[in-house]
Coordinates of C-alpha atoms and ligand atoms in Angstrom, one line a residue:
M6 CA 0.0 0.0 0.0
S7 CA 1.4 3.4 -0.8
V8 CA 0.7 6.4 1.5
H9 CA 0.4 9.7 -0.3
T10 CA 0.7 12.9 1.7
E11 CA -1.2 15.6 -0.2
V12 CA 0.5 19.0 -0.2
K13 CA -2.0 21.8 -0.3
R14 CA -0.1 24.7 -1.7
I15 CA -1.5 28.0 -3.1
S16 CA -2.7 27.4 -6.6
V17 CA -2.5 29.6 -9.7
P18 CA -6.3 30.3 -9.7
Q19 CA -6.0 31.3 -6.0
L20 CA -3.2 33.8 -6.8
M21 CA -5.4 35.2 -9.6
A22 CA -8.3 35.7 -7.1
Y23 CA -6.0 37.8 -4.9
K24 CA -6.4 40.7 -7.4
G25 CA -7.8 43.7 -5.6
K26 CA -8.2 41.8 -2.3
K27 CA -4.8 40.7 -1.1
K28 CA -1.2 41.6 -2.2
I29 CA 1.0 38.7 -3.5
A30 CA 4.2 38.4 -1.5
S31 CA 6.9 36.6 -3.5
L32 CA 10.6 36.0 -3.4
T33 CA 13.1 33.9 -5.3
A34 CA 14.5 30.6 -4.2
Y35 CA 16.9 28.3 -6.0
I36 CA 17.8 25.8 -3.3
A37 CA 16.1 23.7 -0.6
P38 CA 17.3 25.5 2.6
I39 CA 16.2 28.9 1.5
A40 CA 12.9 27.7 0.0
R41 CA 12.1 25.8 3.3
L42 CA 12.7 28.9 5.4
L43 CA 10.7 31.2 3.1
D44 CA 7.7 29.0 2.4
D45 CA 5.4 29.9 5.3
Y46 CA 5.6 33.6 4.6
L47 CA 5.1 33.7 0.8
D48 CA 2.3 33.3 -1.6
M49 CA 4.6 32.5 -4.5
I50 CA 8.2 31.4 -4.8
L51 CA 9.9 32.1 -8.1
V52 CA 12.8 29.9 -9.1
G53 CA 14.3 32.7 -11.1
D54 CA 16.9 32.5 -13.8
S55 CA 18.6 35.2 -11.7
T56 CA 20.2 32.1 -10.1
A57 CA 22.8 32.4 -12.9
M58 CA 24.0 35.7 -11.6
V59 CA 23.3 35.3 -7.9
G60 CA 24.2 31.6 -7.5
Y61 CA 26.8 31.1 -10.1
A62 CA 28.5 34.5 -10.4
L63 CA 27.7 34.8 -14.1
P64 CA 27.6 38.3 -15.7
N65 CA 24.0 37.8 -16.9
T66 CA 21.2 35.2 -17.0
L67 CA 21.8 34.0 -20.6
T68 CA 23.8 30.8 -20.0
I69 CA 21.6 28.8 -17.7
T70 CA 19.6 25.9 -19.3
A71 CA 16.1 24.6 -18.9
E72 CA 17.4 21.4 -17.4
Q73 CA 19.4 23.4 -14.7
M74 CA 16.3 25.4 -13.9
A75 CA 14.1 22.3 -13.7
F76 CA 16.7 20.7 -11.3
Q77 CA 16.6 23.7 -9.0
A78 CA 12.8 24.0 -9.2
A79 CA 12.5 20.3 -8.1
A80 CA 14.6 21.1 -5.0
V81 CA 12.3 24.0 -4.2
V82 CA 9.1 22.0 -4.7
R83 CA 10.4 19.1 -2.6
S84 CA 11.2 21.5 0.3
T85 CA 8.0 23.5 0.3
Q86 CA 4.3 22.9 0.9
H87 CA 2.6 26.3 1.1
A88 CA 3.7 28.7 -1.6
C89 CA 2.9 28.4 -5.3
V90 CA 6.1 27.6 -7.1
I91 CA 6.8 29.1 -10.5
V92 CA 9.8 28.2 -12.6
D93 CA 11.5 30.7 -14.8
M94 CA 12.2 29.6 -18.4
P95 CA 15.7 30.6 -19.4
F96 CA 17.0 32.3 -22.6
G97 CA 16.7 30.2 -25.7
S98 CA 14.3 27.7 -24.2
Y99 CA 11.0 29.2 -25.5
Q100 CA 11.6 32.0 -28.0
E101 CA 12.0 29.9 -31.1
S102 CA 8.4 28.6 -31.5
P103 CA 5.4 27.7 -29.4
G104 CA 6.3 24.0 -29.9
Q105 CA 9.8 24.5 -28.5
A106 CA 8.3 26.4 -25.6
F107 CA 5.8 23.7 -24.8
R108 CA 8.4 21.0 -24.9
N109 CA 10.8 22.8 -22.5
C110 CA 8.0 24.1 -20.2
A111 CA 6.4 20.7 -20.0
M112 CA 9.8 19.1 -19.2
A113 CA 10.5 21.8 -16.5
M114 CA 7.0 21.4 -14.9
S115 CA 6.8 17.6 -15.0
S116 CA 10.3 17.0 -13.8
S117 CA 10.1 19.5 -10.9
G118 CA 6.4 19.6 -10.0
A119 CA 6.3 23.4 -10.3
D120 CA 2.9 25.0 -10.6
G121 CA 3.6 27.2 -13.6
I122 CA 6.3 29.0 -15.7
K123 CA 7.5 32.5 -16.2
M124 CA 8.9 33.8 -19.5
E125 CA 10.1 37.2 -20.6
G126 CA 8.8 38.9 -23.7
G127 CA 6.5 41.5 -25.2
A128 CA 3.4 41.2 -27.4
A129 CA 5.4 39.1 -29.9
L130 CA 5.4 36.3 -27.4
A131 CA 1.7 36.4 -26.6
P132 CA 0.9 33.7 -29.2
T133 CA 3.3 31.4 -27.3
T134 CA 1.5 32.3 -24.0
R135 CA -1.8 31.3 -25.6
F136 CA -0.3 28.0 -27.0
L137 CA 1.0 27.1 -23.5
V138 CA -2.1 28.1 -21.5
E139 CA -4.4 26.1 -23.9
R140 CA -2.2 23.1 -23.3
G141 CA -2.3 23.3 -19.5
I142 CA 0.7 25.4 -18.7
P143 CA 0.0 28.4 -16.5
V144 CA 2.1 31.4 -17.7
L145 CA 3.4 34.4 -15.7
A146 CA 4.5 36.9 -18.3
H147 CA 7.4 39.3 -17.7
V148 CA 7.6 42.7 -19.4
G149 CA 9.5 46.0 -19.0
L150 CA 13.1 45.4 -18.1
M151 CA 13.7 41.9 -19.3
P152 CA 17.2 40.7 -18.3
Q153 CA 17.3 38.1 -21.1
Y154 CA 17.2 41.0 -23.6
V155 CA 20.3 42.6 -22.0
N156 CA 22.2 42.6 -25.3
T157 CA 19.4 44.2 -27.3
M158 CA 18.5 46.7 -24.5
G159 CA 22.2 47.6 -24.1
G160 CA 22.3 46.9 -20.4
F161 CA 20.0 46.6 -17.4
K162 CA 18.1 49.9 -17.8
A163 CA 14.8 51.2 -16.6
Q164 CA 12.1 50.9 -19.3
G165 CA 9.1 52.8 -20.5
L166 CA 10.5 56.2 -19.9
T167 CA 9.0 57.8 -23.1
D168 CA 5.3 58.0 -23.8
E169 CA 5.8 55.7 -26.8
A170 CA 7.8 53.1 -24.8
A171 CA 5.3 53.2 -22.0
E172 CA 2.4 52.6 -24.4
R173 CA 4.3 49.6 -25.8
I174 CA 4.8 48.0 -22.4
L175 CA 1.1 48.6 -21.6
N176 CA 0.2 46.8 -24.8
D177 CA 2.7 44.0 -24.1
A178 CA 0.9 43.4 -20.8
I179 CA -2.5 43.5 -22.3
A180 CA -1.5 41.1 -25.1
H181 CA -0.4 38.5 -22.5
E182 CA -3.5 39.0 -20.5
Q183 CA -5.6 38.4 -23.6
A184 CA -3.6 35.3 -24.4
G185 CA -4.4 33.8 -21.0
A186 CA -1.4 34.7 -18.7
F187 CA -2.3 34.4 -15.1
G188 CA -0.2 37.4 -14.1
V189 CA 2.5 39.8 -15.3
V190 CA 5.8 40.7 -13.8
L191 CA 6.6 44.4 -14.3
E192 CA 10.3 45.0 -13.9
G193 CA 12.1 48.3 -13.9
V194 CA 9.3 50.5 -15.1
A195 CA 8.2 53.9 -13.9
E196 CA 5.8 54.0 -11.0
G197 CA 3.0 55.7 -12.9
L198 CA 3.2 53.2 -15.7
A199 CA 3.1 50.2 -13.3
R200 CA 0.1 51.8 -11.6
R201 CA -1.6 52.3 -14.9
I202 CA -1.0 48.7 -16.0
T203 CA -2.2 47.4 -12.7
Q204 CA -5.5 49.3 -13.0
R205 CA -6.0 48.3 -16.6
L206 CA -5.4 44.5 -16.2
S207 CA -7.8 42.1 -14.5
I208 CA -4.9 39.7 -13.7
P209 CA -2.3 40.4 -11.0
T210 CA 0.8 42.5 -11.7
I211 CA 3.9 41.6 -9.7
G212 CA 6.3 44.5 -9.4
I213 CA 10.1 44.5 -9.1
G214 CA 11.5 48.0 -9.0
A215 CA 8.2 49.2 -10.3
S216 CA 5.4 50.4 -7.9
P217 CA 4.1 49.5 -4.4
D218 CA 0.7 49.8 -6.1
C219 CA 1.3 46.6 -8.1
D220 CA -0.8 43.6 -7.0
G221 CA 2.3 41.9 -5.5
Q222 CA 6.0 42.3 -5.3
V223 CA 8.9 40.0 -6.0
L224 CA 12.6 40.4 -5.0
V225 CA 15.7 38.3 -5.2
T226 CA 16.1 36.8 -1.8
E227 CA 19.9 37.1 -1.7
D228 CA 19.5 40.9 -2.2
I229 CA 17.3 41.3 0.9
L230 CA 19.5 39.0 3.0
G231 CA 22.8 40.7 2.3
L232 CA 24.1 37.7 0.2
S233 CA 24.5 39.4 -3.2
G234 CA 27.9 41.1 -2.8
A235 CA 28.1 44.5 -4.4
R236 CA 25.3 43.8 -6.9
I237 CA 22.2 45.0 -4.9
P238 CA 19.8 47.0 -7.0
K239 CA 18.6 50.3 -5.6
F240 CA 15.0 49.2 -5.1
A241 CA 15.9 46.1 -3.0
K242 CA 15.9 46.8 0.7
Q243 CA 18.2 44.7 2.8
F244 CA 16.2 43.2 5.7
A245 CA 18.9 41.2 7.3
D246 CA 22.7 40.7 7.1
V247 CA 22.9 36.9 6.8
G248 CA 26.3 37.5 5.2
A249 CA 27.7 38.7 8.5
V250 CA 26.2 35.7 10.3
I251 CA 27.9 33.3 7.8
R252 CA 31.2 35.1 8.1
G253 CA 31.0 35.0 11.9
A254 CA 30.2 31.2 11.9
A255 CA 33.1 30.6 9.4
E256 CA 35.5 32.5 11.6
Q257 CA 34.5 30.6 14.7
Y258 CA 34.9 27.3 12.8
A259 CA 38.3 28.2 11.4
T260 CA 39.5 29.3 14.8
G261 CA 38.3 26.1 16.4
V262 CA 40.1 24.1 13.7
R263 CA 43.3 26.0 14.3
E264 CA 43.1 25.9 18.1
G265 CA 42.3 22.2 18.1
T266 CA 38.8 22.7 19.7
F267 CA 37.1 21.2 16.7
P268 CA 34.4 18.7 17.7
T269 CA 35.7 15.1 17.5
L270 CA 34.1 11.7 18.2
D271 CA 35.8 11.7 21.6
N272 CA 34.6 15.1 22.8
C273 CA 31.1 14.8 21.3
F274 CA 30.1 11.3 22.1
G275 CA 32.4 10.5 25.0
V276 CA 34.3 7.8 23.1
K277 CA 36.8 6.3 25.5
K278 CA 40.5 6.2 24.4
S279 CA 41.8 2.6 24.3
Ligands
KIV307 O1 15.0 35.7 -12.4 C1 14.4 36.3 -11.6 O2 14.7 36.2 -10.4 C2 13.3 37.2 -12.0 C3 12.7 38.2 -11.1 C4 13.3 38.7 -9.9 C5 11.5 38.8 -11.5 O3 12.9 37.2 -13.1

């Protein structure tokens, strides 16, 4: 007989129903210990491709693969039971065609157990959103500053600063909503534009460096914990200095090793010398 323990985590439809009623609190997680600690407090955990920069010291997010994302998402799913888990699809894994997107998204979801996917792109990607949603893949769209477009954007720059650019981003968000996306991440756009998009859409907007008036917020966890080195963006408040805690523990450990007070079988378990 097999015993199956059902995990009742927040679902995508539940997140959608938060619109106008409850703000969505979201952070990134890429590994089990962080996901486990965050789970109780969040509505959504994003297994972001920012792991490439934060976790692997790469200069941008372009080199991570769908298989690597799926592997990290599986660790996050295994160690959580409350938050909805969304896996970020990396550069090159969905832009070629809706069919390519479906194959990689289905692989990422079925091998990890994640509840949905996120992908970056404007209105040109809306047909792919429709294709995925019609085949059972919940899509969180990501517009505005899209780190996977760093080479075409010429860097990580705020977006939508002219009337024309703002209009384009609004239309990008509307196109994804019409295609069936369950939400839209608005990254690095002016506050007024984020507010306008939030009021215009009937699906939740999740802001990052956008506006407190978005329907939810997402940040990179390492940024708010003081674990990102010198790379913290201006909009990310540091809520704790976990870096200092880790340095303190490492120092105590190293001192113990050098002074010979490192725990051994003898002094931990009272093993008698023969
Ligand atoms: O990769 C990521 O972590 C992200 C966000 C922070 C929105 O896309």
